PDB file of C-alpha atoms in Angstrom:
ATOM      1  CA  MET A 171     -37.776 -28.555  -9.180  1.00  0.00           C
ATOM      2  CA  GLY A 172     -34.158 -27.925 -10.022  1.00  0.00           C
ATOM      3  CA  ALA A 173     -33.864 -24.206  -9.179  1.00  0.00           C
ATOM      4  CA  TYR A 174     -31.521 -24.220  -6.236  1.00  0.00           C
ATOM      5  CA  THR A 175     -29.945 -20.741  -5.954  1.00  0.00           C
ATOM      6  CA  MET A 176     -30.817 -17.262  -7.202  1.00  0.00           C
ATOM      7  CA  PRO A 177     -30.024 -13.729  -6.050  1.00  0.00           C
ATOM      8  CA  GLY A 178     -33.449 -12.231  -6.885  1.00  0.00           C
ATOM      9  CA  ASP A 179     -34.852 -11.196 -10.254  1.00  0.00           C
ATOM     10  CA  LYS A 180     -31.632  -9.237 -10.979  1.00  0.00           C
ATOM     11  CA  PRO A 181     -28.122 -10.036  -9.745  1.00  0.00           C
ATOM     12  CA  PHE A 182     -27.611  -6.480  -8.460  1.00  0.00           C
ATOM     13  CA  ARG A 183     -28.968  -2.928  -8.490  1.00  0.00           C
ATOM     14  CA  THR A 184     -27.837  -0.903 -11.504  1.00  0.00           C
ATOM     15  CA  SER A 185     -29.326   2.518 -10.681  1.00  0.00           C
ATOM     16  CA  GLY A 186     -27.949   5.201  -8.339  1.00  0.00           C
ATOM     17  CA  LYS A 187     -24.821   7.339  -8.500  1.00  0.00           C
ATOM     18  CA  VAL A 188     -22.393   4.465  -8.855  1.00  0.00           C
ATOM     19  CA  LYS A 189     -20.140   4.596 -11.934  1.00  0.00           C
ATOM     20  CA  ARG A 190     -20.090   1.295 -13.782  1.00  0.00           C
ATOM     21  CA  THR A 191     -17.564   2.243 -16.458  1.00  0.00           C
ATOM     22  CA  ARG A 192     -14.265   4.067 -16.436  1.00  0.00           C
ATOM     23  CA  SER A 193     -11.919   5.748 -18.894  1.00  0.00           C
ATOM     24  CA  LYS A 194      -8.514   4.314 -19.687  1.00  0.00           C
ATOM     25  CA  SER A 195      -5.909   5.714 -17.318  1.00  0.00           C
ATOM     26  CA  ARG A 196      -2.280   5.352 -16.360  1.00  0.00           C
ATOM     27  CA  LEU A 197      -3.331   2.179 -14.546  1.00  0.00           C
ATOM     28  CA  ASP A 198      -4.126   0.511 -17.886  1.00  0.00           C
ATOM     29  CA  ARG A 199      -0.933   1.837 -19.475  1.00  0.00           C
ATOM     30  CA  ASN A 200       1.293   0.623 -16.636  1.00  0.00           C
ATOM     31  CA  ALA A 201      -0.537  -2.699 -16.386  1.00  0.00           C
ATOM     32  CA  ALA A 202       0.037  -3.299 -20.116  1.00  0.00           C
ATOM     33  CA  LEU A 203       3.743  -2.471 -19.690  1.00  0.00           C
ATOM     34  CA  LEU A 204       4.043  -4.907 -16.800  1.00  0.00           C
ATOM     35  CA  ARG A 205       2.345  -7.731 -18.682  1.00  0.00           C
ATOM     36  CA  ASP A 206       5.138  -8.101 -21.209  1.00  0.00           C
ATOM     37  CA  SER A 207       8.148  -6.612 -19.445  1.00  0.00           C
ATOM     38  CA  LYS A 208      10.445  -7.148 -16.498  1.00  0.00           C
ATOM     39  CA  MET A 209      10.791  -4.391 -13.944  1.00  0.00           C
ATOM     40  CA  ILE A 210      14.440  -3.645 -13.164  1.00  0.00           C
ATOM     41  CA  LEU A 211      15.797  -1.176 -10.610  1.00  0.00           C
ATOM     42  CA  ASP A 212      18.761   0.845 -11.848  1.00  0.00           C
ATOM     43  CA  LYS A 213      20.377   1.437  -8.465  1.00  0.00           C
ATOM     44  CA  LYS A 214      22.886   3.969  -9.742  1.00  0.00           C
ATOM     45  CA  ASN A 215      20.182   6.331 -10.998  1.00  0.00           C
ATOM     46  CA  ASN A 216      17.523   5.163  -8.511  1.00  0.00           C
ATOM     47  CA  LYS A 217      15.115   4.637 -11.373  1.00  0.00           C
ATOM     48  CA  ILE A 218      12.969   1.796 -12.699  1.00  0.00           C
ATOM     49  CA  ILE A 219      13.565   0.550 -16.222  1.00  0.00           C
ATOM     50  CA  MET A 220      11.306  -1.843 -18.087  1.00  0.00           C
ATOM     51  CA  VAL A 221      12.872  -4.538 -20.272  1.00  0.00           C
ATOM     52  CA  LYS A 222      10.737  -6.560 -22.690  1.00  0.00           C
ATOM     53  CA  ASN A 223      10.529 -10.197 -21.663  1.00  0.00           C
ATOM     54  CA  ASP A 224      12.030 -11.474 -24.933  1.00  0.00           C
ATOM     55  CA  ASP A 225      15.048  -9.132 -24.822  1.00  0.00           C
TER      56      ASP A 225
ATOM     57  CA  MET B  65      25.360  -5.261  -8.607  1.00  0.00           C
ATOM     58  CA  MET B  66      23.941  -2.037 -10.021  1.00  0.00           C
ATOM     59  CA  THR B  67      20.624  -3.484 -11.173  1.00  0.00           C
ATOM     60  CA  ASP B  68      17.988  -5.533  -9.409  1.00  0.00           C
ATOM     61  CA  THR B  69      15.144  -7.422 -11.130  1.00  0.00           C
ATOM     62  CA  PHE B  70      11.741  -7.407  -9.428  1.00  0.00           C
ATOM     63  CA  ALA B  71       9.383 -10.379  -9.497  1.00  0.00           C
ATOM     64  CA  THR B  72       5.898 -10.883  -8.044  1.00  0.00           C
ATOM     65  CA  ILE B  73       5.294 -14.158  -6.245  1.00  0.00           C
ATOM     66  CA  PRO B  74       2.735 -15.601  -3.829  1.00  0.00           C
ATOM     67  CA  TYR B  75       3.765 -15.038  -0.229  1.00  0.00           C
ATOM     68  CA  ASP B  76       4.648 -18.108   1.836  1.00  0.00           C
ATOM     69  CA  LYS B  77       6.081 -19.117   5.208  1.00  0.00           C
ATOM     70  CA  GLU B  78       9.653 -19.230   3.919  1.00  0.00           C
ATOM     71  CA  LEU B  79       9.478 -15.659   2.573  1.00  0.00           C
ATOM     72  CA  GLN B  80       7.845 -14.514   5.787  1.00  0.00           C
ATOM     73  CA  THR B  81      10.598 -16.024   7.951  1.00  0.00           C
ATOM     74  CA  LYS B  82      13.368 -14.674   5.755  1.00  0.00           C
ATOM     75  CA  TYR B  83      12.195 -11.173   4.862  1.00  0.00           C
ATOM     76  CA  SER B  84       9.122  -9.889   6.714  1.00  0.00           C
ATOM     77  CA  SER B  85      10.982  -8.399   9.694  1.00  0.00           C
ATOM     78  CA  LYS B  86      12.996  -6.143   7.359  1.00  0.00           C
ATOM     79  CA  PHE B  87       9.961  -4.746   5.571  1.00  0.00           C
ATOM     80  CA  ASN B  88       9.082  -1.199   6.607  1.00  0.00           C
ATOM     81  CA  CYS B  89       6.481   0.850   4.764  1.00  0.00           C
ATOM     82  CA  GLY B  90       6.296   3.520   7.483  1.00  0.00           C
ATOM     83  CA  ASN B  91       3.034   2.220   8.980  1.00  0.00           C
ATOM     84  CA  GLU B  92       3.520  -0.232  11.843  1.00  0.00           C
ATOM     85  CA  ALA B  93       0.091  -1.882  11.508  1.00  0.00           C
ATOM     86  CA  ILE B  94       0.737  -2.659   7.843  1.00  0.00           C
ATOM     87  CA  ASN B  95       4.261  -3.929   8.649  1.00  0.00           C
ATOM     88  CA  MET B  96       2.851  -6.168  11.380  1.00  0.00           C
ATOM     89  CA  PHE B  97       0.260  -7.681   9.082  1.00  0.00           C
ATOM     90  CA  LEU B  98       3.040  -9.042   6.860  1.00  0.00           C
ATOM     91  CA  ARG B  99       4.593 -10.727   9.923  1.00  0.00           C
ATOM     92  CA  SER B 100       1.283 -12.180  11.119  1.00  0.00           C
ATOM     93  CA  SER B 101      -0.334 -15.538  10.433  1.00  0.00           C
ATOM     94  CA  ALA B 102      -3.230 -13.678   8.743  1.00  0.00           C
ATOM     95  CA  ALA B 103      -0.907 -12.752   5.857  1.00  0.00           C
ATOM     96  CA  LEU B 104      -0.651 -16.471   5.053  1.00  0.00           C
ATOM     97  CA  ASP B 105      -4.271 -17.328   5.812  1.00  0.00           C
ATOM     98  CA  PRO B 106      -6.483 -17.899   2.745  1.00  0.00           C
ATOM     99  CA  LEU B 107      -9.545 -17.465   4.973  1.00  0.00           C
ATOM    100  CA  TYR B 108      -8.572 -13.791   5.213  1.00  0.00           C
ATOM    101  CA  GLY B 109      -7.070 -13.041   1.781  1.00  0.00           C
ATOM    102  CA  LYS B 110      -4.228 -13.920  -0.539  1.00  0.00           C
ATOM    103  CA  THR B 111      -0.898 -12.107  -0.259  1.00  0.00           C
ATOM    104  CA  TYR B 112       1.523 -11.420  -3.117  1.00  0.00           C
ATOM    105  CA  VAL B 113       4.939  -9.828  -2.735  1.00  0.00           C
ATOM    106  CA  ILE B 114       7.208  -8.003  -5.134  1.00  0.00           C
ATOM    107  CA  ILE B 115      10.643  -9.292  -4.325  1.00  0.00           C
ATOM    108  CA  SER B 116      14.172  -8.114  -5.169  1.00  0.00           C
ATOM    109  CA  ASN B 117      17.646  -9.337  -4.220  1.00  0.00           C
ATOM    110  CA  ASP B 118      17.378  -7.134  -1.118  1.00  0.00           C
ATOM    111  CA  GLY B 119      14.023  -8.458   0.140  1.00  0.00           C
ATOM    112  CA  ILE B 120      10.381  -7.443  -0.113  1.00  0.00           C
ATOM    113  CA  VAL B 121       9.833  -4.306  -2.191  1.00  0.00           C
ATOM    114  CA  GLY B 122       6.077  -4.227  -1.647  1.00  0.00           C
ATOM    115  CA  TYR B 123       3.048  -6.403  -1.109  1.00  0.00           C
ATOM    116  CA  TYR B 124      -0.695  -6.610  -1.504  1.00  0.00           C
ATOM    117  CA  ASN B 125      -3.377  -8.800   0.005  1.00  0.00           C
ATOM    118  CA  ILE B 126      -6.682  -9.310  -1.810  1.00  0.00           C
ATOM    119  CA  SER B 127     -10.001 -10.910  -1.006  1.00  0.00           C
ATOM    120  CA  THR B 128     -13.595 -10.552  -2.210  1.00  0.00           C
ATOM    121  CA  GLY B 129     -16.462  -8.299  -1.210  1.00  0.00           C
ATOM    122  CA  HIS B 130     -19.349  -6.336  -2.619  1.00  0.00           C
ATOM    123  CA  ILE B 131     -20.685  -2.798  -2.775  1.00  0.00           C
ATOM    124  CA  GLU B 132     -24.198  -2.324  -1.482  1.00  0.00           C
ATOM    125  CA  ASP B 133     -26.535   0.634  -1.504  1.00  0.00           C
ATOM    126  CA  ASP B 134     -27.866   2.507   1.525  1.00  0.00           C
ATOM    127  CA  ILE B 135     -30.622  -0.058   2.104  1.00  0.00           C
ATOM    128  CA  GLY B 136     -28.361  -3.084   1.715  1.00  0.00           C
ATOM    129  CA  ILE B 137     -29.115  -4.040  -1.895  1.00  0.00           C
ATOM    130  CA  ARG B 138     -26.092  -5.383  -3.724  1.00  0.00           C
ATOM    131  CA  MET B 139     -24.647  -3.086  -6.422  1.00  0.00           C
ATOM    132  CA  GLY B 140     -21.934  -5.460  -7.588  1.00  0.00           C
ATOM    133  CA  GLY B 141     -19.184  -7.820  -6.532  1.00  0.00           C
ATOM    134  CA  THR B 142     -15.644  -6.639  -5.884  1.00  0.00           C
ATOM    135  CA  ILE B 143     -12.097  -7.702  -5.369  1.00  0.00           C
ATOM    136  CA  TYR B 144     -11.205  -5.924  -2.145  1.00  0.00           C
ATOM    137  CA  ILE B 145      -7.592  -4.828  -1.625  1.00  0.00           C
ATOM    138  CA  ASN B 146      -7.077  -5.417   2.094  1.00  0.00           C
ATOM    139  CA  TYR B 147      -3.483  -4.189   2.117  1.00  0.00           C
ATOM    140  CA  LEU B 148      -1.125  -2.594  -0.391  1.00  0.00           C
ATOM    141  CA  ALA B 149       2.203  -1.222   0.805  1.00  0.00           C
ATOM    142  CA  LEU B 150       5.668  -0.334  -0.440  1.00  0.00           C
ATOM    143  CA  ASP B 151       8.923  -0.447   1.522  1.00  0.00           C
ATOM    144  CA  GLU B 152      10.258   3.023   2.430  1.00  0.00           C
ATOM    145  CA  ASN B 153      13.455   2.440   0.426  1.00  0.00           C
ATOM    146  CA  TYR B 154      11.360   2.574  -2.751  1.00  0.00           C
ATOM    147  CA  HIS B 155       8.969   5.419  -1.938  1.00  0.00           C
ATOM    148  CA  LYS B 156      10.818   7.947  -4.074  1.00  0.00           C
ATOM    149  CA  VAL B 157      12.043   5.641  -6.834  1.00  0.00           C
ATOM    150  CA  LYS B 158      10.596   6.890 -10.103  1.00  0.00           C
ATOM    151  CA  PHE B 159       9.636   5.086 -13.248  1.00  0.00           C
ATOM    152  CA  ASP B 160       9.170   8.144 -15.455  1.00  0.00           C
ATOM    153  CA  GLU B 161       8.113  11.754 -14.984  1.00  0.00           C
ATOM    154  CA  GLU B 162       4.704  10.698 -13.686  1.00  0.00           C
ATOM    155  CA  GLY B 163       5.089   7.307 -12.119  1.00  0.00           C
ATOM    156  CA  TYR B 164       6.537   5.798  -8.969  1.00  0.00           C
ATOM    157  CA  VAL B 165       7.092   2.186  -7.922  1.00  0.00           C
ATOM    158  CA  SER B 166       3.806   2.457  -6.006  1.00  0.00           C
ATOM    159  CA  ASP B 167       1.985   2.892  -9.348  1.00  0.00           C
ATOM    160  CA  PHE B 168       3.525  -0.357 -10.546  1.00  0.00           C
ATOM    161  CA  LEU B 169       2.666  -2.184  -7.345  1.00  0.00           C
ATOM    162  CA  LEU B 170      -0.948  -1.153  -7.914  1.00  0.00           C
ATOM    163  CA  SER B 171      -0.717  -2.076 -11.622  1.00  0.00           C
ATOM    164  CA  ASP B 172       0.594  -5.528 -10.725  1.00  0.00           C
ATOM    165  CA  CYS B 173      -2.379  -5.999  -8.406  1.00  0.00           C
ATOM    166  CA  PHE B 174      -4.694  -4.714 -11.169  1.00  0.00           C
ATOM    167  CA  ASN B 175      -3.300  -7.266 -13.644  1.00  0.00           C
ATOM    168  CA  ARG B 176      -3.985 -10.043 -11.147  1.00  0.00           C
ATOM    169  CA  VAL B 177      -7.535  -8.801 -10.637  1.00  0.00           C
ATOM    170  CA  LEU B 178      -8.114  -8.727 -14.424  1.00  0.00           C
ATOM    171  CA  TYR B 179      -6.758 -12.257 -14.702  1.00  0.00           C
ATOM    172  CA  LEU B 180      -9.185 -13.438 -12.034  1.00  0.00           C
ATOM    173  CA  GLN B 181     -12.087 -11.722 -13.785  1.00  0.00           C
ATOM    174  CA  GLU B 182     -11.180 -13.100 -17.210  1.00  0.00           C
ATOM    175  CA  ASN B 183     -10.551 -16.643 -16.042  1.00  0.00           C
ATOM    176  CA  HIS B 184     -12.181 -17.454 -12.733  1.00  0.00           C
ATOM    177  CA  ILE B 185     -14.865 -15.259 -11.230  1.00  0.00           C
ATOM    178  CA  GLY B 186     -17.137 -12.380 -12.269  1.00  0.00           C
ATOM    179  CA  PHE B 187     -17.230  -9.069 -10.409  1.00  0.00           C
ATOM    180  CA  THR B 188     -17.763  -5.392 -11.199  1.00  0.00           C
ATOM    181  CA  PHE B 189     -15.359  -3.316  -9.095  1.00  0.00           C
ATOM    182  CA  ILE B 190     -12.119  -3.107  -7.175  1.00  0.00           C
ATOM    183  CA  THR B 191     -12.630  -1.638  -3.697  1.00  0.00           C
ATOM    184  CA  LEU B 192     -10.302  -0.627  -0.880  1.00  0.00           C
ATOM    185  CA  SER B 193      -9.996   1.571   2.191  1.00  0.00           C
ATOM    186  CA  SER B 194      -7.257   4.111   1.482  1.00  0.00           C
ATOM    187  CA  THR B 195      -4.991   5.648   4.097  1.00  0.00           C
ATOM    188  CA  LYS B 196      -4.464   9.418   3.863  1.00  0.00           C
ATOM    189  CA  GLU B 197      -1.002   8.723   2.410  1.00  0.00           C
ATOM    190  CA  GLY B 198      -2.401   6.383  -0.251  1.00  0.00           C
ATOM    191  CA  TYR B 199      -5.196   8.662  -1.442  1.00  0.00           C
ATOM    192  CA  ASN B 200      -3.254  10.409  -4.237  1.00  0.00           C
ATOM    193  CA  LEU B 201      -1.923   7.102  -5.573  1.00  0.00           C
ATOM    194  CA  TYR B 202      -5.446   5.778  -6.026  1.00  0.00           C
ATOM    195  CA  ARG B 203      -6.860   9.041  -7.385  1.00  0.00           C
ATOM    196  CA  ARG B 204      -4.198   9.343 -10.087  1.00  0.00           C
ATOM    197  CA  ASN B 205      -4.951   5.742 -11.083  1.00  0.00           C
ATOM    198  CA  GLY B 206      -8.673   6.331 -11.581  1.00  0.00           C
ATOM    199  CA  PHE B 207     -10.164   5.300  -8.216  1.00  0.00           C
ATOM    200  CA  GLU B 208     -13.033   7.370  -6.823  1.00  0.00           C
ATOM    201  CA  GLU B 209     -14.518   7.829  -3.386  1.00  0.00           C
ATOM    202  CA  LEU B 210     -17.761   5.972  -2.735  1.00  0.00           C
ATOM    203  CA  GLU B 211     -20.903   8.030  -3.335  1.00  0.00           C
ATOM    204  CA  GLU B 212     -23.246   8.636  -0.411  1.00  0.00           C
ATOM    205  CA  ASP B 213     -25.636   5.909  -1.614  1.00  0.00           C
ATOM    206  CA  MET B 214     -22.876   3.270  -1.654  1.00  0.00           C
ATOM    207  CA  LYS B 215     -21.159   1.382   1.132  1.00  0.00           C
ATOM    208  CA  ILE B 216     -18.666  -1.390   1.771  1.00  0.00           C
ATOM    209  CA  ALA B 217     -18.208  -3.365   4.972  1.00  0.00           C
ATOM    210  CA  LYS B 218     -15.373  -2.056   7.157  1.00  0.00           C
ATOM    211  CA  ASN B 219     -13.593  -3.275  10.241  1.00  0.00           C
ATOM    212  CA  ASP B 220     -12.615  -1.113  13.221  1.00  0.00           C
ATOM    213  CA  GLY B 221      -9.139  -0.306  11.942  1.00  0.00           C
ATOM    214  CA  GLU B 222     -10.494   1.089   8.700  1.00  0.00           C
ATOM    215  CA  LYS B 223     -12.781   3.737  10.195  1.00  0.00           C
ATOM    216  CA  THR B 224     -10.284   6.531   9.591  1.00  0.00           C
ATOM    217  CA  CYS B 225      -9.624   5.350   6.031  1.00  0.00           C
ATOM    218  CA  ILE B 226     -11.315   6.525   2.840  1.00  0.00           C
ATOM    219  CA  PRO B 227     -13.428   3.905   1.021  1.00  0.00           C
ATOM    220  CA  MET B 228     -12.728   3.980  -2.734  1.00  0.00           C
ATOM    221  CA  TYR B 229     -13.713   2.020  -5.809  1.00  0.00           C
ATOM    222  CA  LEU B 230     -12.795   1.468  -9.437  1.00  0.00           C
ATOM    223  CA  PRO B 231     -15.273   0.062 -11.978  1.00  0.00           C
ATOM    224  CA  LEU B 232     -13.558  -2.505 -14.190  1.00  0.00           C
ATOM    225  CA  ASP B 233     -15.664  -2.038 -17.316  1.00  0.00           C
ATOM    226  CA  LEU B 234     -14.047   0.340 -19.830  1.00  0.00           C
ATOM    227  CA  GLU B 235     -16.092   3.059 -21.578  1.00  0.00           C
ATOM    228  CA  ASP B 236     -14.356   2.534 -24.943  1.00  0.00           C
ATOM    229  CA  LYS B 237     -13.292  -1.035 -25.481  1.00  0.00           C
TER     230      LYS B 237
END
């Protein structure tokens, strides 16, 4: 015997009202912006500007 | 200096000593967490701070969890956001017509969660217990309230909060 750990016949329940997928949202857009840019605060205008990392 | 560059870094004792007492998000319990030993304790969660020349702009603390159904059967693993807070000085700072710094704090956390999922550990959702003040931030970023057949473990302090979740899988990849 080498079967040491298992959660049951399925890892988790997939029925019910739970949503398992989502649509793209502002979260994805902002996350993509953050991945390749620096976030800089323009104190004069009290506004955030994004500057590409290679600029 | 008229500009200030933000960076996200893991929180440590030195940052705590130097900056935590100045951080004020408007909620004393969330301020106190940043000053506590729990904020540095990996047995509780891992804390990351967005830092500027003036100190801590915002922070989040993440750990793991799962969603279960009403009879205790697991529906999927989660990264649980224990804390996410922004200093009051930045509450009204805008990015564009729609976005605030709080959206970017959440997006930074989201990027970290995606990195963990892609590289280290599998899970299905992000979960959290939202304050009343945080509710609109999470709603406009796609989070939903738990359905009646779903639950997450809570501690005493979270009983007045609103449990929310975000599935990570995209409909159209």
